[in-house]
Coordinates of N, CA and C in Angstrom, one line a residue:
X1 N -107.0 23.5 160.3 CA -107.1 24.6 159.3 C -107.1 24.0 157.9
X2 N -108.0 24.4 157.2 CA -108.5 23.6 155.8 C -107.2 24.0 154.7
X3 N -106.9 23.3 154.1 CA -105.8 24.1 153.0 C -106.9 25.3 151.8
X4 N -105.8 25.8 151.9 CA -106.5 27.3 151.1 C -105.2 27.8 150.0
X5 N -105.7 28.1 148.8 CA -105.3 28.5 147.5 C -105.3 30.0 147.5
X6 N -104.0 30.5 147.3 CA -104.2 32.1 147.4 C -103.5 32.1 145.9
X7 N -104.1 32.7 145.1 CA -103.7 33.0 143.8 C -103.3 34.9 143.4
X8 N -101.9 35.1 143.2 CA -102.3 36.5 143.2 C -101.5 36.6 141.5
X9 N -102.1 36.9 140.9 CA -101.4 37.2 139.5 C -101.4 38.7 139.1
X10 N -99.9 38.7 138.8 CA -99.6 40.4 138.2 C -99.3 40.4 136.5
X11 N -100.2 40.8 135.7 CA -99.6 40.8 134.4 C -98.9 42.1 133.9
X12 N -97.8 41.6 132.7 CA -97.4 42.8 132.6 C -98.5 44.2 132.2
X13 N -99.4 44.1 131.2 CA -100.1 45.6 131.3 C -100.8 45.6 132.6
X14 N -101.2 45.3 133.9 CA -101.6 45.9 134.7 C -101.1 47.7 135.3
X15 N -100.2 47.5 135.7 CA -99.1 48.7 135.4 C -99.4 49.5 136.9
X16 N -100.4 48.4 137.8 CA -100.9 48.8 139.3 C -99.5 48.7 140.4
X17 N -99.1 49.9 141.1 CA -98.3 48.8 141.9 C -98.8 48.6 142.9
X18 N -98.1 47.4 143.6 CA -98.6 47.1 144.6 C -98.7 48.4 145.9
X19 N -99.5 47.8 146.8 CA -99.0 48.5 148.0 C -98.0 48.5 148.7
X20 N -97.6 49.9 149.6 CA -96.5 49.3 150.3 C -96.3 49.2 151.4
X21 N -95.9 48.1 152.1 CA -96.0 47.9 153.4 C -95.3 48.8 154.4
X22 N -95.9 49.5 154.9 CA -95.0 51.0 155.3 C -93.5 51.2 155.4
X23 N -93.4 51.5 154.0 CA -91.9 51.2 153.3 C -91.7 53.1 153.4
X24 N -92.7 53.8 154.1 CA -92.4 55.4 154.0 C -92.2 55.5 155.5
X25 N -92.2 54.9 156.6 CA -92.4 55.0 157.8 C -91.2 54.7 158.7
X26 N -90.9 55.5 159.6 CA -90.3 55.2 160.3 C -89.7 53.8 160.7
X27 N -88.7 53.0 161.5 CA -88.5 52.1 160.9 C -89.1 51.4 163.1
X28 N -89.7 52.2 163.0 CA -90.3 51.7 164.6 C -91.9 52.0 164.5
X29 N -92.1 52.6 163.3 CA -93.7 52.9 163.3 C -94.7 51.4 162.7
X30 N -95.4 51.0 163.4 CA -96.5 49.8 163.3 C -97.1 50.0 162.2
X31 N -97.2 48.9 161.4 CA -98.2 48.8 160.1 C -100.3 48.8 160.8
X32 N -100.2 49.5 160.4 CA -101.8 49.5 160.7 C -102.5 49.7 159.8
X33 N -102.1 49.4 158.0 CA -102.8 49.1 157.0 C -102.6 47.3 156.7
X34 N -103.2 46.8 156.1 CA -102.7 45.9 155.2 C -101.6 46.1 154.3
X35 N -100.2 45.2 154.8 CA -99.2 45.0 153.7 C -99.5 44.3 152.4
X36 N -98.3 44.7 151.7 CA -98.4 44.3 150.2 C -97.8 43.3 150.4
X37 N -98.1 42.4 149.7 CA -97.6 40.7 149.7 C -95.9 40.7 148.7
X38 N -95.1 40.4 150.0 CA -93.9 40.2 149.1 C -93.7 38.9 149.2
X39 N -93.1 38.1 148.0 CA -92.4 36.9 147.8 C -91.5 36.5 149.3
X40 N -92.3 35.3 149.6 CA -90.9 34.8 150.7 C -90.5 33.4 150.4
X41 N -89.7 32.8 151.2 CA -89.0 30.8 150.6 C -89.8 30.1 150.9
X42 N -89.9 28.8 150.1 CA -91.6 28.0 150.1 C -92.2 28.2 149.5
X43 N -92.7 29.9 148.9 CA -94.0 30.2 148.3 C -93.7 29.0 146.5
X44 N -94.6 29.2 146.1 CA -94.4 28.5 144.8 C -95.1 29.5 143.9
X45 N -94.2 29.9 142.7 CA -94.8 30.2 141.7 C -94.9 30.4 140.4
X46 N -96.1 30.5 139.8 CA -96.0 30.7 138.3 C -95.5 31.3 137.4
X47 N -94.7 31.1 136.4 CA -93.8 32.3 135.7 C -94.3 31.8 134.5
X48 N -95.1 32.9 133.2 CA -95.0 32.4 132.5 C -94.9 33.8 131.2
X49 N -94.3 33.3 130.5 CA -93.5 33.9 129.5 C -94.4 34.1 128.2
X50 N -94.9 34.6 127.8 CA -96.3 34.4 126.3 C -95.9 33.8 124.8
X51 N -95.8 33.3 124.7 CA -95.2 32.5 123.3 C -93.9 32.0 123.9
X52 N -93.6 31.2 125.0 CA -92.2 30.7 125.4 C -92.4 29.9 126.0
X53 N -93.2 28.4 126.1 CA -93.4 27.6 127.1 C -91.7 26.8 127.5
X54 N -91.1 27.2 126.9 CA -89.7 26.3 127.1 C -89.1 27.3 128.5
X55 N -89.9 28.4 128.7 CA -88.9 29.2 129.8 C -90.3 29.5 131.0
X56 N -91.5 29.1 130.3 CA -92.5 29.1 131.4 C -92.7 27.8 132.3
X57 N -92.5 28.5 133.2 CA -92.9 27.0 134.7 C -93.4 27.4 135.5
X58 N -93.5 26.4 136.9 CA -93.8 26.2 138.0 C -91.9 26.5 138.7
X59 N -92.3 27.5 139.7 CA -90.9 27.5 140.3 C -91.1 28.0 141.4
X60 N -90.9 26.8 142.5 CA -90.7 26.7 144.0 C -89.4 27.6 144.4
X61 N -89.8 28.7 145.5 CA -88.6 29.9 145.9 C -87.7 28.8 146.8
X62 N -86.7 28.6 146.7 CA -85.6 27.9 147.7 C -85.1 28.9 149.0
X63 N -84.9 28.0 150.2 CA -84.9 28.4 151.3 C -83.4 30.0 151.2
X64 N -83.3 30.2 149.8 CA -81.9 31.1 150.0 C -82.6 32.4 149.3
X65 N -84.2 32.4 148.7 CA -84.8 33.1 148.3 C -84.8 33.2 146.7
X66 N -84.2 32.6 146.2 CA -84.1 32.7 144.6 C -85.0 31.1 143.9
X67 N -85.3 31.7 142.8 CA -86.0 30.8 141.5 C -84.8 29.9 141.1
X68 N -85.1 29.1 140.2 CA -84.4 28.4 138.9 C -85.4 28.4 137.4
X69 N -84.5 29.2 136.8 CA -85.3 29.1 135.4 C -84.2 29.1 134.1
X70 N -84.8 28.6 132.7 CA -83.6 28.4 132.0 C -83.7 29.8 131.7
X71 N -82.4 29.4 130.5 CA -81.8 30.9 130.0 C -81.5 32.5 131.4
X72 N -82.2 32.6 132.5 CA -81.6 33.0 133.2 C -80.9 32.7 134.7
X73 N -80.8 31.2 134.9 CA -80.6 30.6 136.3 C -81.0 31.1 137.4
X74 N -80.5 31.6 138.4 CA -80.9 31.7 139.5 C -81.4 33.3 139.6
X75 N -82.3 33.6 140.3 CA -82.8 34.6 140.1 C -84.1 35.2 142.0
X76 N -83.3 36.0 142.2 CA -83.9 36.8 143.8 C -85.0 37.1 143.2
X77 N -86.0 35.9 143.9 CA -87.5 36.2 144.2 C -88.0 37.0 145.6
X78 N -87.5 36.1 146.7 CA -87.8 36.4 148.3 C -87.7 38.1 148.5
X79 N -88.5 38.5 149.2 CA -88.5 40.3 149.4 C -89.2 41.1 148.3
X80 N -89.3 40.7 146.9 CA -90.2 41.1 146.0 C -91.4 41.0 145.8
X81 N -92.4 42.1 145.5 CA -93.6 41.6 145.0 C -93.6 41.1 144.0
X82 N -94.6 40.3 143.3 CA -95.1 40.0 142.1 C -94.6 40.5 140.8
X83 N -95.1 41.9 141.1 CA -94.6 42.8 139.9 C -93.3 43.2 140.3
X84 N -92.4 43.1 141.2 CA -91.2 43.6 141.0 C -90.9 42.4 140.5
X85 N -91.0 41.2 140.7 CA -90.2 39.9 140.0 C -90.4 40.2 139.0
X86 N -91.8 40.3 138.1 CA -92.3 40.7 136.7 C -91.1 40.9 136.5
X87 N -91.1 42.4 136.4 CA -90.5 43.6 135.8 C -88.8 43.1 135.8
X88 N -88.4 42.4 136.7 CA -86.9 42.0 136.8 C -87.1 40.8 136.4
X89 N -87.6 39.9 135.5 CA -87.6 38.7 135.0 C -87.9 39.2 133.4
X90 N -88.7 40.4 132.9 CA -88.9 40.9 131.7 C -87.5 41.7 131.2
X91 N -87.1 42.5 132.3 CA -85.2 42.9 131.5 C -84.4 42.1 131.3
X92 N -84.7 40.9 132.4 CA -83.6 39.7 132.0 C -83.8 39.3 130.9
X93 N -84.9 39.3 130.2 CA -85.4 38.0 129.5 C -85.3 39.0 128.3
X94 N -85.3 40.4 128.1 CA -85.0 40.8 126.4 C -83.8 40.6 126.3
X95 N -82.3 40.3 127.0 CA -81.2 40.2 126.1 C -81.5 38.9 125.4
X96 N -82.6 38.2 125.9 CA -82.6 36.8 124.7 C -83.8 37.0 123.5
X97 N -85.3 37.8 124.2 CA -86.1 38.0 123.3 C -86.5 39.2 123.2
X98 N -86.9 39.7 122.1 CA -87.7 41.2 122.1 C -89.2 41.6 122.9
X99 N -89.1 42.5 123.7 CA -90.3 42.6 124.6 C -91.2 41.7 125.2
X100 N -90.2 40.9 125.7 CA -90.9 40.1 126.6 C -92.0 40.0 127.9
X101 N -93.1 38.8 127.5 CA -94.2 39.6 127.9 C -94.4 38.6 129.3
X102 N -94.5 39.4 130.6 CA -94.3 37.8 131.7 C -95.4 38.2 132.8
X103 N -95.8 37.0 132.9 CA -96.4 37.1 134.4 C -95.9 36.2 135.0
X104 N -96.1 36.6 136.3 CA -96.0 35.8 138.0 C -97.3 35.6 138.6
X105 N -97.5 34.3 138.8 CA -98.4 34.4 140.0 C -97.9 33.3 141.2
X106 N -98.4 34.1 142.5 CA -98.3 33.0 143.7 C -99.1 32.2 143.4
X107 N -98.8 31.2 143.6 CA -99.8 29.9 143.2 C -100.4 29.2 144.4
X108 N -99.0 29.5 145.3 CA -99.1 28.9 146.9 C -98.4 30.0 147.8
X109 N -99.2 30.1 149.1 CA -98.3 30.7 149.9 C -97.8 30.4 151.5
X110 N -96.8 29.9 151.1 CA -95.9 28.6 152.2 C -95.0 30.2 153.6
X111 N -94.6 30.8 153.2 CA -93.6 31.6 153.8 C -94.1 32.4 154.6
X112 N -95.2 32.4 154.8 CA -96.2 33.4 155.6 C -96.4 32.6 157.0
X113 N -95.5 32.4 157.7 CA -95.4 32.3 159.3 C -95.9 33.2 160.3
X114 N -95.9 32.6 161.3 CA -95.9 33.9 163.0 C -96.0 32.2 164.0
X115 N -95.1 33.2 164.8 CA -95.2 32.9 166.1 C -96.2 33.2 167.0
X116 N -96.3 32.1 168.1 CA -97.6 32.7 169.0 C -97.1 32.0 170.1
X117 N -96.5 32.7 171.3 CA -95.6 32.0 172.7 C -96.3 32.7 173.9
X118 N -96.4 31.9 174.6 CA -96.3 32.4 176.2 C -98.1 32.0 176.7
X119 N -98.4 32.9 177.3 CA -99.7 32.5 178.2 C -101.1 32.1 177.4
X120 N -100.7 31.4 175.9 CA -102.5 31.2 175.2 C -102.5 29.6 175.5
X121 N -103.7 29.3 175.0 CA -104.5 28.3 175.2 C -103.8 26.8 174.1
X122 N -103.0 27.7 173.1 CA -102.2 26.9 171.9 C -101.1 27.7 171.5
X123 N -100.1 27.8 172.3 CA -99.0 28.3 171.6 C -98.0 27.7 170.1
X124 N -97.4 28.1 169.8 CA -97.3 27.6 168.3 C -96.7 28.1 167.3
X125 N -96.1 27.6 166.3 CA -96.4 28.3 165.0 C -97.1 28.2 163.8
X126 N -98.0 29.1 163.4 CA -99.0 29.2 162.4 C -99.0 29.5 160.5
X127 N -98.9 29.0 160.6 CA -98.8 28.8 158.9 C -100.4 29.7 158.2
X128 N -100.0 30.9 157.7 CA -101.0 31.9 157.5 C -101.4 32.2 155.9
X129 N -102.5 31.8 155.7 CA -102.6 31.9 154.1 C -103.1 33.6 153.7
X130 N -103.6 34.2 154.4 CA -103.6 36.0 154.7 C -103.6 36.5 155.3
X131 N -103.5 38.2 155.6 CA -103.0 39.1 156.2 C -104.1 38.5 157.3
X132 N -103.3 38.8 158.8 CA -103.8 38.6 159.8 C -103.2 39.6 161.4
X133 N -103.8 39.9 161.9 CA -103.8 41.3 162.6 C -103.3 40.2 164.2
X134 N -102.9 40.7 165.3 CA -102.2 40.4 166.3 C -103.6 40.0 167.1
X135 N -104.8 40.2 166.7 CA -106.5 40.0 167.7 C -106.7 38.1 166.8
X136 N -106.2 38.4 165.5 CA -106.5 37.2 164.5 C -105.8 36.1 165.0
X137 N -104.4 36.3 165.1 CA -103.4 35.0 166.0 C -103.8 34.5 167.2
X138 N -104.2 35.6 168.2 CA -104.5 35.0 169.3 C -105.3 34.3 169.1
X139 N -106.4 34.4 167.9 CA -107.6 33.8 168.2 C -107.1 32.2 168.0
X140 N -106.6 32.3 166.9 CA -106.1 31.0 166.3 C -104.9 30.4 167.5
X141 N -104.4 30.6 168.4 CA -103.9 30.4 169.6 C -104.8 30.0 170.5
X142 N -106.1 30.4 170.2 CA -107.1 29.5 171.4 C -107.4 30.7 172.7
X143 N -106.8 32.2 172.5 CA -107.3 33.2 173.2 C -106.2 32.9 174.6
X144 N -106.2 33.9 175.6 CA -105.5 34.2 177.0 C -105.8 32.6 177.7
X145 N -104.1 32.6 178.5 CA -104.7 31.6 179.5 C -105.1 32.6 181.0
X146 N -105.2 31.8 182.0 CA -105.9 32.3 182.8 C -105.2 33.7 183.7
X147 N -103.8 33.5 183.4 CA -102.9 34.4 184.5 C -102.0 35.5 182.7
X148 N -102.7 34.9 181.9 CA -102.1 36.3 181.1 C -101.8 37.4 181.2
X149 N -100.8 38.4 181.2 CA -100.7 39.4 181.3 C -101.1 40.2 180.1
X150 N -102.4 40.6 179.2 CA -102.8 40.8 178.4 C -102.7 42.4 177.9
X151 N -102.2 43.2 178.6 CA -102.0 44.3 178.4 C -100.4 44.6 178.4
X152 N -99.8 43.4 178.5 CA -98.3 43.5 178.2 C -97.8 42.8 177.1
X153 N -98.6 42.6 176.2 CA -97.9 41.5 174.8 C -97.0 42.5 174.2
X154 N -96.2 41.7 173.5 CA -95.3 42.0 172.8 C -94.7 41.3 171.5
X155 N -95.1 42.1 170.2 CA -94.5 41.9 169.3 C -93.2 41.8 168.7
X156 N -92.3 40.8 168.0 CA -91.2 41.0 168.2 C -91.2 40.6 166.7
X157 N -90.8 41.5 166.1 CA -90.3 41.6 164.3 C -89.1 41.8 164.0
X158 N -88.3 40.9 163.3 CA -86.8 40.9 162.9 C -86.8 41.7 161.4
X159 N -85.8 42.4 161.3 CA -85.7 42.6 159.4 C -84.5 41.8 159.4
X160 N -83.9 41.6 160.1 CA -82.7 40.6 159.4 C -81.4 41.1 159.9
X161 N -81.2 41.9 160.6 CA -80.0 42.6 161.1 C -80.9 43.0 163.1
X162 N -81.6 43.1 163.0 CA -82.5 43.5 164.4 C -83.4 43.3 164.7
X163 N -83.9 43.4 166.2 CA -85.1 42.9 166.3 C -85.9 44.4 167.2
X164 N -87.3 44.2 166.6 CA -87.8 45.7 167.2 C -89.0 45.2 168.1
X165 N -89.1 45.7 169.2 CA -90.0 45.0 170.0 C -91.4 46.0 170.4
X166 N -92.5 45.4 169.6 CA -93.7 46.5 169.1 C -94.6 45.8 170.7
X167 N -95.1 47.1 171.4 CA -96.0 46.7 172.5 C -97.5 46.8 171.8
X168 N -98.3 46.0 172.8 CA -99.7 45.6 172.5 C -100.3 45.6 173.7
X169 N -101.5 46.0 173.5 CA -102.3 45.8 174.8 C -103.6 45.7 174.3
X170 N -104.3 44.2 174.6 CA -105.5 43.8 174.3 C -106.2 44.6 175.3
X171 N -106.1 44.7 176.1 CA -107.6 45.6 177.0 C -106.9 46.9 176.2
X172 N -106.4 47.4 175.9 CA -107.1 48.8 175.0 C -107.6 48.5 173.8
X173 N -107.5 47.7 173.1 CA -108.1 47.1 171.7 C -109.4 47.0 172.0
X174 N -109.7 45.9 173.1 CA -111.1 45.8 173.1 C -111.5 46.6 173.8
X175 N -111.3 47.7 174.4 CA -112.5 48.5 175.2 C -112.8 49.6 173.7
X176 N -111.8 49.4 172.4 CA -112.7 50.4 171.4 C -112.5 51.6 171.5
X177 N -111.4 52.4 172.9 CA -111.1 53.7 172.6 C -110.2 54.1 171.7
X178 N -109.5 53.2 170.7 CA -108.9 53.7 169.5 C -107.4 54.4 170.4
X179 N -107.3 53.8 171.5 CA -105.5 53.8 172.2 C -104.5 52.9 171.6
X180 N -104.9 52.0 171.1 CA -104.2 51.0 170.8 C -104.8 50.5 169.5
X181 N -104.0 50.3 168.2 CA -104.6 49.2 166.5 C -104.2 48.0 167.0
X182 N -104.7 47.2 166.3 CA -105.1 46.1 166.2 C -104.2 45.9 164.6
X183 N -103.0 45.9 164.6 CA -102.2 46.0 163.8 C -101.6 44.5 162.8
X184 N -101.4 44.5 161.3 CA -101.4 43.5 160.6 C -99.8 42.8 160.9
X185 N -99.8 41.6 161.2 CA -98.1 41.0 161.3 C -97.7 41.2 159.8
X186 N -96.6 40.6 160.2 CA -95.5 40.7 159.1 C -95.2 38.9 159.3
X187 N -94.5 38.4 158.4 CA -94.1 36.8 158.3 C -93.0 37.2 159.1
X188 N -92.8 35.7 159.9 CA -91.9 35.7 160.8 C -91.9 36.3 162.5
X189 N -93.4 37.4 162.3 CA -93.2 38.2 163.7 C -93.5 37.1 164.6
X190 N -92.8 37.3 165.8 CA -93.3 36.6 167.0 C -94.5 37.2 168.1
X191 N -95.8 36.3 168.6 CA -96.4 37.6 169.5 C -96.3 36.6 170.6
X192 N -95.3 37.4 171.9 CA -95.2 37.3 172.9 C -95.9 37.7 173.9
X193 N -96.8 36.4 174.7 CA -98.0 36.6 175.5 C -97.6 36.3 177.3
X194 N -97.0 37.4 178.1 CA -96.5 37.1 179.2 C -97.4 36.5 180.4

């Protein structure tokens, strides 16, 4: 897989929010839109401050989820989008300046994982530069081995306290009767291929 540059920049007058990754939904209900990209550990990014090169950088998220920057040290990136960092890097930053003007961009994006275990052709873990749907992984897994049980996969997504185990079934996906989405992962999901 070729290396790929995902650039996402939020300036402050954009004033768009992001999307949200079914942050209104049940907490067992499947994403079957495209999530909004939140900051995870590894990603690297740009912070830059408009007339302040002394506080604008490059800043790699550490495995505990926070930046390093002067004048405010450590600072919870991981779990945030773009614009939530903005917006909590701009309140920090007026007790030192007046209306401070900031953008973020992902420069890189490292933290975007999934698992892919059991009966494919490449099991593994995949290092994913965009949203990618449970039909997308397999593919990049090399597709069913020969005694798959393909109507019994299973998604397994942690938030950090539990794990919720989302069923799949490729033969309803591809026969197209709209029984079963073809649903976008989350970083970190596992898809289990029995």
């Amino acid at each position: 897989m070729g290396a790929t540059l995902f650039v996402l920049t939020v300036l402050a007058c954009s004033g768009a929010p992001a999307p949200e990754a079914a942050a209104s939904r049940t907490p067992t209900a499947v994403r079957d839109e495209m999530p909004g990209y939140r900051i995870g550990p590894e990603d690297v990014l740009q912070v830059s401050v408009w007339g302040n090169d002394a506080v604008s950088r490059t800043a790699p998220v550490r495995p505990d989820g926070r930046i390093s920057l002067p004048l405010l040290n450590d600072v919870q990136a991981a779990g945030l989008t773009p614009m939530d960092l903005r917006e909590e890097l701009a309140r920090r930053l007026a007790e030192y300046m007046p209306n401070p003007e900031v953008a973020v961009s992902v420069t890189e994006v490292n933290s975007f994982k999934v698992s892919v275990i059991g009966a494919v052709g490449k099991p593994g873990r995949y290092e994913l530069k965009s949203s990618a749907t449970v039909i997308d992984v397999l593919a990049m897994a090399e597709g069913f081995t020969e005694f798959a049980a393909r109507s019994l996969i299973i998604v397994l997504r942690t938030d950090g306290k539990r794990v919720e185990r989302i069923p799949f079934d490729y033969d309803k996906v591809a026969s197209g009767g709209g029984a079963q989405a073809n649903f976008y992962l989350g970083p970190s999901d596992i898809v289990l291929v029995p």
